[in-house]
Short mmCIF file of C-alpha atoms in Angstrom, two decimals:
data_model
loop_
_atom_site.label_atom_id
_atom_site.label_comp_id
_atom_site.label_asym_id
_atom_site.label_seq_id
_atom_site.Cartn_x
_atom_site.Cartn_y
_atom_site.Cartn_z
CA UNK A 449 -18.62 9.73 -108.67
CA UNK A 450 -16.76 11.69 -110.77
CA UNK A 451 -14.21 10.69 -113.77
CA UNK A 452 -10.51 10.31 -112.99
CA UNK A 453 -7.01 11.17 -115.15
CA UNK A 454 -4.96 7.93 -115.60
CA UNK A 455 -1.04 9.15 -114.80
CA UNK A 456 1.52 8.62 -117.98
CA UNK A 457 4.80 7.62 -116.97
CA UNK A 458 6.88 10.41 -115.53
CA UNK A 459 8.55 12.82 -117.93
CA UNK A 460 10.61 15.15 -115.61
CA UNK A 461 13.57 14.50 -113.03
CA UNK A 462 12.73 14.78 -108.95
CA UNK A 463 13.81 18.55 -109.23
CA UNK A 464 13.57 20.59 -105.90
CA UNK A 465 10.15 20.49 -104.60
CA UNK A 466 9.79 24.24 -103.61
CA UNK A 467 9.32 25.51 -100.71
CA UNK A 468 11.03 23.66 -97.97
CA UNK A 469 9.43 22.28 -94.71
CA UNK A 470 11.09 21.31 -91.69
CA UNK A 471 10.78 17.72 -91.06
CA UNK A 472 9.17 16.96 -94.97
CA UNK A 473 11.69 15.10 -96.77
CA UNK A 474 10.29 11.53 -95.97
CA UNK A 475 7.31 12.43 -97.52
CA UNK A 476 9.60 12.81 -100.77
CA UNK A 477 10.39 9.29 -100.23
CA UNK A 478 6.76 7.76 -100.50
CA UNK A 479 5.57 6.19 -103.28
CA UNK A 480 2.93 8.47 -104.59
CA UNK A 481 5.28 11.29 -104.05
CA UNK A 482 4.78 12.36 -107.93
CA UNK A 483 2.41 12.04 -110.55
CA UNK A 484 2.42 13.18 -114.24
CA UNK A 485 -0.41 13.49 -116.12
CA UNK A 486 -0.38 13.05 -119.73
CA UNK A 487 -0.63 16.03 -121.93
CA UNK A 488 -4.74 17.63 -122.12
CA UNK A 489 -6.79 18.08 -124.81
CA UNK A 490 -8.36 21.37 -126.00
CA UNK A 491 -10.52 23.24 -124.12
CA UNK A 492 -12.25 24.67 -127.00
CA UNK A 493 -15.91 25.83 -125.51
CA UNK A 494 -16.46 25.01 -122.33
CA UNK A 495 -14.15 26.33 -118.92
CA UNK A 496 -11.32 25.55 -117.58
CA UNK A 497 -13.12 24.42 -113.85
CA UNK A 498 -16.17 23.44 -113.52
CA UNK A 499 -15.83 22.45 -109.56
CA UNK A 500 -16.39 25.27 -106.90
CA UNK A 501 -12.60 23.71 -105.77
CA UNK A 502 -11.18 24.36 -109.37
CA UNK A 503 -13.00 27.29 -109.44
CA UNK A 504 -11.39 28.94 -106.26
CA UNK A 505 -7.91 27.44 -108.29
CA UNK A 506 -8.40 29.70 -110.44
CA UNK A 507 -9.91 32.69 -108.52
CA UNK A 508 -6.58 32.34 -106.49
CA UNK A 509 -4.36 33.11 -110.47
CA UNK A 510 -6.89 35.57 -111.68
CA UNK A 511 -6.09 37.66 -108.14
CA UNK A 512 -2.59 37.06 -107.59
CA UNK A 513 -1.43 37.36 -110.72
CA UNK A 514 -0.23 41.60 -111.89
CA UNK A 515 -1.56 41.27 -115.57
CA UNK A 516 -5.37 40.42 -117.20
CA UNK A 517 -3.70 40.11 -120.77
CA UNK A 518 -0.75 37.69 -119.94
CA UNK A 519 -3.48 35.65 -118.52
CA UNK A 520 -5.45 35.79 -121.73
CA UNK A 521 -2.75 34.72 -123.25
CA UNK A 522 -2.17 31.68 -120.90
CA UNK A 523 -5.96 31.09 -121.36
CA UNK A 524 -5.51 30.94 -125.14
CA UNK A 525 -2.24 29.12 -124.38
CA UNK A 526 -4.47 26.18 -122.17
CA UNK A 527 -7.17 26.06 -124.77
CA UNK A 528 -5.22 25.40 -127.73
CA UNK A 529 -4.19 22.43 -126.08
CA UNK A 530 -0.14 24.12 -125.62
CA UNK A 531 0.18 23.35 -122.27
CA UNK A 532 2.20 19.35 -122.15
CA UNK A 533 2.31 16.95 -119.86
CA UNK A 534 2.24 18.38 -116.31
CA UNK A 535 4.14 16.67 -113.10
CA UNK A 536 2.72 17.40 -109.79
CA UNK A 537 4.70 17.14 -106.61
CA UNK A 538 4.71 18.13 -102.95
CA UNK A 539 5.01 22.08 -103.19
CA UNK A 540 5.40 22.31 -107.02
CA UNK A 541 3.65 21.89 -110.01
CA UNK A 542 5.98 21.53 -113.55
CA UNK A 543 5.13 21.45 -117.20
CA UNK A 544 6.39 22.68 -120.37
CA UNK A 545 4.44 24.71 -122.70
CA UNK A 546 4.62 26.07 -126.16
CA UNK A 547 4.46 29.18 -128.01
CA UNK A 548 2.79 30.44 -130.69
CA UNK A 549 6.37 30.33 -133.11
CA UNK A 550 7.22 26.69 -131.42
CA UNK A 551 9.13 27.84 -128.68
CA UNK A 552 9.12 26.10 -125.65
CA UNK A 553 9.80 26.98 -121.61
CA UNK A 554 9.33 25.00 -118.74
CA UNK A 555 6.88 26.28 -116.24
CA UNK A 556 6.40 25.52 -112.55
CA UNK A 557 3.95 26.46 -109.88
CA UNK A 558 4.42 26.82 -106.28
CA UNK A 559 2.34 25.96 -103.18
CA UNK A 560 3.54 26.22 -100.01
CA UNK A 561 3.24 22.97 -98.09
CA UNK A 562 1.81 21.96 -95.15
CA UNK A 563 4.04 21.46 -92.23
CA UNK A 564 3.46 18.20 -90.46
CA UNK A 565 1.38 19.30 -87.46
CA UNK A 566 -0.58 20.60 -89.96
CA UNK A 567 -1.10 17.33 -91.62
CA UNK A 568 -2.24 15.76 -88.54
CA UNK A 569 -4.14 18.17 -87.14
CA UNK A 570 -6.17 17.19 -91.11
CA UNK A 571 -6.05 13.56 -90.84
CA UNK A 572 -7.17 14.33 -86.92
CA UNK A 573 -10.28 15.58 -88.57
CA UNK A 574 -10.84 13.57 -91.95
CA UNK A 575 -10.77 10.80 -89.82
CA UNK A 576 -13.93 12.12 -87.09
CA UNK A 577 -15.72 12.02 -90.00
CA UNK A 578 -16.77 10.23 -92.38
CA UNK A 579 -18.39 11.94 -94.16
CA UNK A 580 -14.98 13.83 -95.02
CA UNK A 581 -13.55 10.49 -95.90
CA UNK A 582 -16.36 9.23 -98.52
CA UNK A 583 -16.18 12.13 -100.11
CA UNK A 584 -12.99 12.08 -101.02
CA UNK A 585 -13.01 8.44 -102.08
CA UNK A 586 -15.62 9.82 -104.24
CA UNK A 587 -13.38 12.50 -105.69
CA UNK A 588 -15.46 15.24 -103.93
CA UNK A 589 -14.54 18.25 -101.74
CA UNK A 590 -17.85 19.06 -99.81
CA UNK A 591 -16.89 22.93 -98.50
CA UNK A 592 -17.20 21.47 -94.64
CA UNK A 593 -14.89 19.72 -95.31
CA UNK A 594 -11.86 22.97 -96.34
CA UNK A 595 -14.21 24.68 -93.31
CA UNK A 596 -13.64 22.19 -90.74
CA UNK A 597 -9.84 22.31 -91.57
CA UNK A 598 -9.67 26.29 -91.97
CA UNK A 599 -11.18 26.38 -88.54
CA UNK A 600 -7.92 23.88 -87.52
CA UNK A 601 -5.91 26.96 -88.96
CA UNK A 602 -4.92 24.77 -92.29
CA UNK A 603 -5.28 26.42 -95.89
CA UNK A 604 -6.00 23.72 -97.47
CA UNK A 605 -7.41 25.90 -101.17
CA UNK A 606 -4.78 28.84 -102.40
CA UNK A 607 -5.32 32.24 -101.39
CA UNK A 608 -4.38 35.79 -103.12
CA UNK A 609 0.05 35.54 -103.61
CA UNK A 610 -0.39 31.82 -102.93
CA UNK A 611 0.09 30.33 -106.03
CA UNK A 612 4.44 31.88 -107.15
CA UNK A 613 5.56 31.94 -110.89
CA UNK A 614 8.62 29.82 -112.33
CA UNK A 615 8.77 30.05 -115.76
CA UNK A 616 11.88 29.14 -118.54
CA UNK A 617 10.82 32.77 -120.27
CA UNK A 618 11.92 35.09 -116.81
CA UNK A 619 8.84 37.15 -116.45
CA UNK A 620 9.02 37.92 -112.78
CA UNK A 621 4.94 37.04 -112.70
CA UNK A 622 2.48 35.35 -113.86
CA UNK A 623 3.28 34.81 -117.71
CA UNK A 624 1.33 33.39 -119.70
CA UNK A 625 3.14 29.71 -119.46
CA UNK A 626 2.82 29.86 -115.89
CA UNK A 627 -1.23 30.69 -116.32
CA UNK A 628 -1.64 28.37 -118.91
CA UNK A 629 -0.46 25.68 -116.33
CA UNK A 630 -2.89 26.92 -113.94
CA UNK A 631 -5.70 26.53 -115.82
CA UNK A 632 -5.00 22.49 -116.96
CA UNK A 633 -4.87 21.68 -113.29
CA UNK A 634 -8.18 23.16 -112.56
CA UNK A 635 -8.93 20.41 -115.26
CA UNK A 636 -7.02 17.89 -112.53
CA UNK A 637 -8.16 19.34 -109.78
CA UNK A 638 -11.74 18.85 -111.19
CA UNK A 639 -11.36 15.06 -111.61
CA UNK A 640 -9.56 14.56 -108.53
CA UNK A 641 -8.93 16.64 -105.68
CA UNK A 642 -6.71 14.72 -104.21
CA UNK A 643 -4.27 16.55 -106.91
CA UNK A 644 -4.35 19.50 -104.84
CA UNK A 645 -3.37 17.65 -101.86
CA UNK A 646 -0.38 16.14 -103.09
CA UNK A 647 0.91 19.91 -103.41
CA UNK A 648 0.13 20.31 -100.61
CA UNK A 649 2.32 18.41 -99.36
CA UNK A 650 0.72 14.60 -99.34
CA UNK A 651 0.50 11.57 -101.57
CA UNK A 652 -2.95 10.33 -102.08
CA UNK A 653 -2.14 6.35 -101.19
CA UNK A 654 0.02 8.25 -98.35
CA UNK A 655 -2.76 9.67 -96.89
CA UNK A 656 -5.45 6.99 -96.98
CA UNK A 657 -2.84 4.37 -95.74
CA UNK A 658 -2.23 7.10 -91.88
CA UNK A 659 -6.43 7.55 -92.06
CA UNK A 660 -6.63 4.02 -92.57
CA UNK A 661 -4.20 3.66 -89.16
CA UNK A 662 -5.74 6.43 -87.44
CA UNK A 663 -9.95 5.02 -88.25
CA UNK A 664 -7.66 1.15 -86.38
CA UNK A 665 -6.68 3.23 -83.71
CA UNK A 666 -9.74 4.60 -82.58
CA UNK A 667 -11.88 1.83 -83.32
CA UNK A 668 -9.54 -0.60 -80.95
CA UNK A 669 -9.98 1.51 -78.03
CA UNK A 670 -13.32 0.41 -75.98
CA UNK A 671 -15.50 2.81 -74.93
CA UNK A 672 -15.83 3.11 -70.93
CA UNK A 673 -19.80 1.97 -70.65
CA UNK A 674 -21.78 3.22 -68.20
CA UNK A 675 -19.92 6.52 -67.48
CA UNK A 676 -23.19 8.54 -66.63
CA UNK A 677 -22.63 12.19 -68.13
CA UNK A 678 -20.64 15.24 -65.80
CA UNK A 679 -22.68 17.93 -64.22
CA UNK A 680 -26.82 18.07 -63.49
CA UNK A 681 -29.06 19.49 -64.19
CA UNK A 682 -30.66 20.04 -67.65
CA UNK A 683 -27.25 20.57 -69.11
CA UNK A 684 -23.74 20.88 -68.76
CA UNK A 685 -21.12 23.16 -69.61
CA UNK A 686 -19.61 22.97 -73.13
CA UNK A 687 -15.96 23.19 -72.12
CA UNK A 688 -16.71 19.34 -69.96
CA UNK A 689 -19.02 18.01 -72.98
CA UNK A 690 -16.50 18.28 -75.70
CA UNK A 691 -14.26 16.76 -72.81
CA UNK A 692 -15.97 13.73 -71.95
CA UNK A 693 -16.78 12.60 -75.94
CA UNK A 694 -14.93 8.99 -75.95
CA UNK A 695 -16.03 8.58 -72.48
CA UNK A 696 -20.71 9.30 -73.43
CA UNK A 697 -22.91 5.40 -74.69
CA UNK A 698 -23.19 4.97 -77.80
CA UNK A 699 -25.85 7.09 -79.95
CA UNK A 700 -29.08 4.98 -80.35
CA UNK A 701 -29.33 3.23 -83.47
CA UNK A 702 -30.14 5.10 -86.47
CA UNK A 703 -33.91 4.17 -87.86
CA UNK A 704 -34.03 2.37 -90.91
CA UNK A 705 -33.93 3.00 -94.37
CA UNK A 706 -37.78 3.51 -96.14
CA UNK A 707 -37.69 3.34 -99.76
CA UNK A 708 -39.77 5.86 -101.38
CA UNK A 709 -42.99 7.23 -99.90
CA UNK A 710 -46.34 5.87 -98.68
CA UNK A 711 -49.72 6.55 -101.06
CA UNK A 712 -51.33 9.52 -100.70
CA UNK A 713 -54.62 9.45 -98.90
CA UNK A 714 -58.10 9.95 -100.65
CA UNK A 715 -59.59 12.69 -99.61
CA UNK A 716 -63.46 12.49 -99.75
CA UNK A 717 -65.87 9.65 -98.01
CA UNK A 718 -69.19 11.27 -98.64
CA UNK A 719 -68.09 14.80 -96.56
CA UNK A 720 -68.35 18.20 -98.39
CA UNK A 721 -64.43 20.33 -97.54
CA UNK A 722 -64.54 23.44 -95.63
CA UNK A 723 -64.83 26.43 -98.16
CA UNK A 724 -61.69 27.57 -99.10
CA UNK A 725 -60.64 24.24 -98.72
CA UNK A 726 -59.34 22.54 -102.51
CA UNK A 727 -58.97 18.66 -101.98
CA UNK A 728 -56.85 18.24 -104.39
CA UNK A 729 -54.45 20.64 -103.38
CA UNK A 730 -54.32 19.31 -100.15
CA UNK A 731 -53.37 15.37 -101.70
CA UNK A 732 -50.56 16.93 -103.79
CA UNK A 733 -49.45 18.35 -100.34
CA UNK A 734 -49.84 15.39 -98.48
CA UNK A 735 -48.54 13.91 -101.65
CA UNK A 736 -45.40 16.37 -101.30
CA UNK A 737 -45.09 16.00 -97.86
CA UNK A 738 -44.29 12.53 -97.69
CA UNK A 739 -41.74 12.67 -100.59
CA UNK A 740 -39.59 15.48 -99.15
CA UNK A 741 -40.45 13.18 -95.03
CA UNK A 742 -38.88 10.14 -97.36
CA UNK A 743 -36.46 12.35 -98.99
CA UNK A 744 -35.07 13.81 -95.53
CA UNK A 745 -34.71 10.17 -93.80
CA UNK A 746 -32.95 9.34 -96.27
CA UNK A 747 -30.35 12.16 -96.48
CA UNK A 748 -30.13 12.48 -92.90
CA UNK A 749 -28.80 8.33 -93.07
CA UNK A 750 -26.26 9.43 -95.91
CA UNK A 751 -22.22 10.22 -94.46
CA UNK A 752 -23.23 13.97 -95.96
CA UNK A 753 -26.09 14.51 -93.91
CA UNK A 754 -24.12 18.04 -91.86
CA UNK A 755 -22.49 18.27 -94.98
CA UNK A 756 -24.74 19.66 -97.28
CA UNK A 757 -27.88 20.89 -94.95
CA UNK A 758 -31.81 20.96 -97.23
CA UNK A 759 -31.13 24.69 -97.43
CA UNK A 760 -34.25 27.22 -96.04
CA UNK A 761 -36.98 27.81 -98.70
CA UNK A 762 -39.47 31.30 -98.48
CA UNK A 763 -42.74 30.18 -99.51
CA UNK A 764 -41.97 31.87 -103.25
CA UNK A 765 -39.02 29.60 -104.19
CA UNK A 766 -41.38 26.60 -102.57
CA UNK A 767 -43.97 27.38 -104.51
CA UNK A 768 -41.26 26.96 -107.34
CA UNK A 769 -40.93 24.03 -106.25
CA UNK A 770 -44.05 22.84 -105.99
CA UNK A 771 -44.80 24.13 -109.88
CA UNK A 772 -42.08 22.34 -111.07
CA UNK A 773 -43.34 18.64 -109.61
CA UNK A 774 -45.63 18.59 -112.62
CA UNK A 775 -48.88 19.16 -110.72
CA UNK A 776 -51.91 19.80 -112.67
CA UNK A 777 -54.05 23.19 -114.58
CA UNK A 778 -55.83 23.85 -111.42
CA UNK A 779 -53.44 24.35 -108.79
CA UNK A 780 -50.14 25.15 -111.11
CA UNK A 781 -52.60 28.60 -111.45
CA UNK A 782 -53.24 29.10 -107.71
CA UNK A 783 -49.31 27.98 -107.02
CA UNK A 784 -48.61 31.12 -110.00
CA UNK A 785 -51.46 33.37 -107.83
CA UNK A 786 -50.10 32.74 -104.96
CA UNK A 787 -45.81 33.18 -105.61
CA UNK A 788 -47.39 36.57 -107.30
CA UNK A 789 -46.54 35.48 -111.29
CA UNK A 790 -48.74 34.40 -114.01
CA UNK A 791 -48.13 30.98 -116.36
CA UNK A 792 -45.14 31.92 -118.08
CA UNK A 793 -43.69 34.37 -114.93
CA UNK A 794 -44.33 30.37 -113.12
CA UNK A 795 -42.84 28.10 -116.71
CA UNK A 796 -39.31 30.51 -116.49
CA UNK A 797 -39.38 30.69 -112.49
CA UNK A 798 -40.03 27.00 -112.82
CA UNK A 799 -37.22 26.48 -115.81
CA UNK A 800 -34.57 28.21 -113.44
CA UNK A 801 -35.30 26.48 -110.40
CA UNK A 802 -34.94 23.12 -113.02
CA UNK A 803 -31.65 24.37 -114.12
CA UNK A 804 -30.64 25.63 -110.43
CA UNK A 805 -32.67 25.82 -107.82
CA UNK A 806 -32.41 28.88 -105.36
CA UNK A 807 -28.76 30.23 -107.31
CA UNK A 808 -30.72 29.80 -110.79
CA UNK A 809 -33.83 31.32 -109.17
CA UNK A 810 -32.16 34.65 -108.49
CA UNK A 811 -30.34 34.91 -111.21
CA UNK A 812 -34.02 34.65 -112.80
CA UNK A 813 -35.93 37.17 -110.33
CA UNK A 814 -33.04 39.58 -108.50
CA UNK A 815 -31.41 42.84 -110.90
CA UNK A 816 -28.68 44.11 -108.58
CA UNK A 817 -25.96 46.19 -108.98
CA UNK A 818 -21.98 45.05 -108.19
CA UNK A 819 -19.56 47.03 -106.04
CA UNK A 820 -17.67 49.33 -108.73
CA UNK A 821 -14.94 46.02 -107.43
CA UNK A 822 -16.85 42.69 -109.00
CA UNK A 823 -17.90 44.41 -111.70
CA UNK A 824 -14.85 45.77 -112.82
CA UNK A 825 -14.02 42.15 -112.08
CA UNK A 826 -16.53 40.71 -114.05
CA UNK A 827 -15.88 42.70 -116.98
CA UNK A 828 -12.49 41.80 -116.94
CA UNK A 829 -12.72 38.18 -116.57
CA UNK A 830 -15.31 39.55 -119.81
CA UNK A 831 -13.17 41.20 -122.17
CA UNK A 832 -10.91 38.06 -121.32
CA UNK A 833 -12.50 35.02 -122.55
CA UNK A 834 -12.03 36.52 -126.32
CA UNK A 835 -9.37 35.85 -127.96
CA UNK A 836 -7.78 38.93 -130.11
CA UNK A 837 -8.21 37.02 -133.37
CA UNK A 838 -11.74 36.04 -132.07
CA UNK A 839 -14.42 37.91 -132.75
CA UNK A 840 -15.74 39.54 -129.75
CA UNK A 841 -19.78 39.83 -129.49
CA UNK A 842 -20.86 43.68 -129.03
CA UNK A 843 -22.50 43.92 -124.64
CA UNK A 844 -24.79 45.90 -122.69
CA UNK A 845 -24.71 46.25 -119.43
CA UNK A 846 -27.04 46.84 -117.46
CA UNK A 847 -26.40 45.95 -113.95
CA UNK A 848 -25.63 42.33 -113.37
CA UNK A 849 -26.95 42.10 -116.95
CA UNK A 850 -24.70 42.38 -120.24
CA UNK A 851 -27.33 41.51 -122.79
CA UNK A 852 -26.04 41.32 -126.62
CA UNK A 853 -26.71 44.46 -129.04
CA UNK A 854 -28.94 43.40 -131.93
CA UNK A 855 -29.24 39.51 -130.33
CA UNK A 856 -31.07 37.58 -128.47
CA UNK A 857 -29.07 36.90 -126.06
CA UNK A 858 -28.23 38.27 -121.82
CA UNK A 859 -26.00 36.92 -119.73
CA UNK A 860 -26.52 37.20 -116.09
CA UNK A 861 -23.82 37.62 -113.80
CA UNK A 862 -24.62 36.09 -110.42
CA UNK A 863 -23.37 36.71 -106.39
CA UNK A 864 -21.06 33.70 -106.28
CA UNK A 865 -19.18 34.90 -109.86
CA UNK A 866 -20.80 32.41 -112.31
CA UNK A 867 -22.68 33.12 -115.76
CA UNK A 868 -26.00 32.36 -116.46
CA UNK A 869 -26.79 31.70 -119.50
CA UNK A 870 -30.68 33.21 -121.04
CA UNK A 871 -32.39 33.73 -124.04
CA UNK A 872 -35.34 35.89 -125.80
CA UNK A 873 -37.90 34.37 -126.72
CA UNK A 874 -41.50 35.92 -127.28
CA UNK A 875 -40.14 39.04 -126.34
CA UNK A 876 -39.07 37.64 -122.73
CA UNK A 877 -35.56 36.86 -121.33
CA UNK A 878 -35.64 32.83 -120.26
CA UNK A 879 -33.62 30.54 -118.73
CA UNK A 880 -31.09 29.12 -121.79
CA UNK A 881 -28.72 26.80 -119.68
CA UNK A 882 -26.70 26.24 -116.25
CA UNK A 883 -24.52 28.60 -114.89
CA UNK A 884 -21.07 28.46 -116.03
CA UNK A 885 -17.56 29.85 -114.85
CA UNK A 886 -16.10 30.48 -118.00
CA UNK A 887 -18.62 33.64 -120.38
CA UNK A 888 -17.81 32.77 -123.12
CA UNK A 889 -19.53 28.95 -123.13
CA UNK A 890 -22.88 30.54 -120.95
CA UNK A 891 -22.67 32.80 -123.90
CA UNK A 892 -22.61 29.92 -127.29
CA UNK A 893 -25.26 28.18 -125.26
CA UNK A 894 -27.45 31.46 -125.01
CA UNK A 895 -26.84 31.79 -128.89
CA UNK A 896 -27.48 28.11 -129.50
CA UNK A 897 -30.53 27.79 -131.22
CA UNK A 898 -33.35 26.18 -128.95
#
């Protein structure tokens, strides 16, 4: 479970709650309709968002702001700890941001609240999925929750143009102060996605209370027993099946969990193997299949199974996954040859797999050319990662790869917008760490001594 920031005493008055939504005034009187978070420490040497929803928040800011220089200044303010306590209320975020000359500005960021009808749909879909409730309680926001909400016409995460700015410096667009506030809010969102839901209009206690009431109401409604499934034959129309979802008999009980895979059998018995069959390799594959079956069963029994199905791997990717399990040298050589790699190439691939799975392997093996717009955004983010008074490294760009000129460090830009650090060792580029949303942090990782 991730950590959580503690609320501090409120530092701002009730004020205006941002854009008005009819019928929402009652929710502003809820006991948790406002939360104030103490000022966060400086964020030197780390990215502002580590979770995918925190990164989506920053993408909405960066896609909305018209002046990249103001974003850069805002990032510097946030890194220096110039953002004071952050007040979070339905439709509005507020903080005091201090310039380098100690001038203080009240800055607000506004986000449209959801109306009552949207909240009803959201609460219904969460109450119907135990995995969604469990994820929120664990301070997680699985992509499936956001996708289900979007399918119901509810946009939880902001998009381009959704984050509106108000600041006492009287800038008409996002200024350095509102940008700094957004960067600090991304850190809050990383720790607690209920912050986003509060800005959208409902506090944590109110939300959980309504979810508990809906879940109790569903549990107290007895399902009709012995009602035959509608339709005949091998199937029924989808509309009929959906309409009958509450009257069908319950599903059978799931199988019991298995604590661990069984011991792999020892092959042999005096009968020589068929030509081309390596007994040790076959025993290794049997053990791997048993371990995978146990993990798949555990995943299927977990409440998050539908939210995170296991990925389908290519033969080359699966060979790297098998090699990461640490087989003996003979099997490792066979895996290397079967996947078109030599021993060193397989070792690099295993390192990439351990750092990022299929995405890490793609960063190692794929060299691609971003389209001009994507390349320009990546270059802007890279340039903005260093302060004006800092020492900016000289980089040479080739496709999605930025290499430090005269150095042994490299950044690789992933298709998901993250940066992968690489370091040159013995004449080859090897993964140096996990991906980061912050190119400066990734380059620091790549430049560190191995």
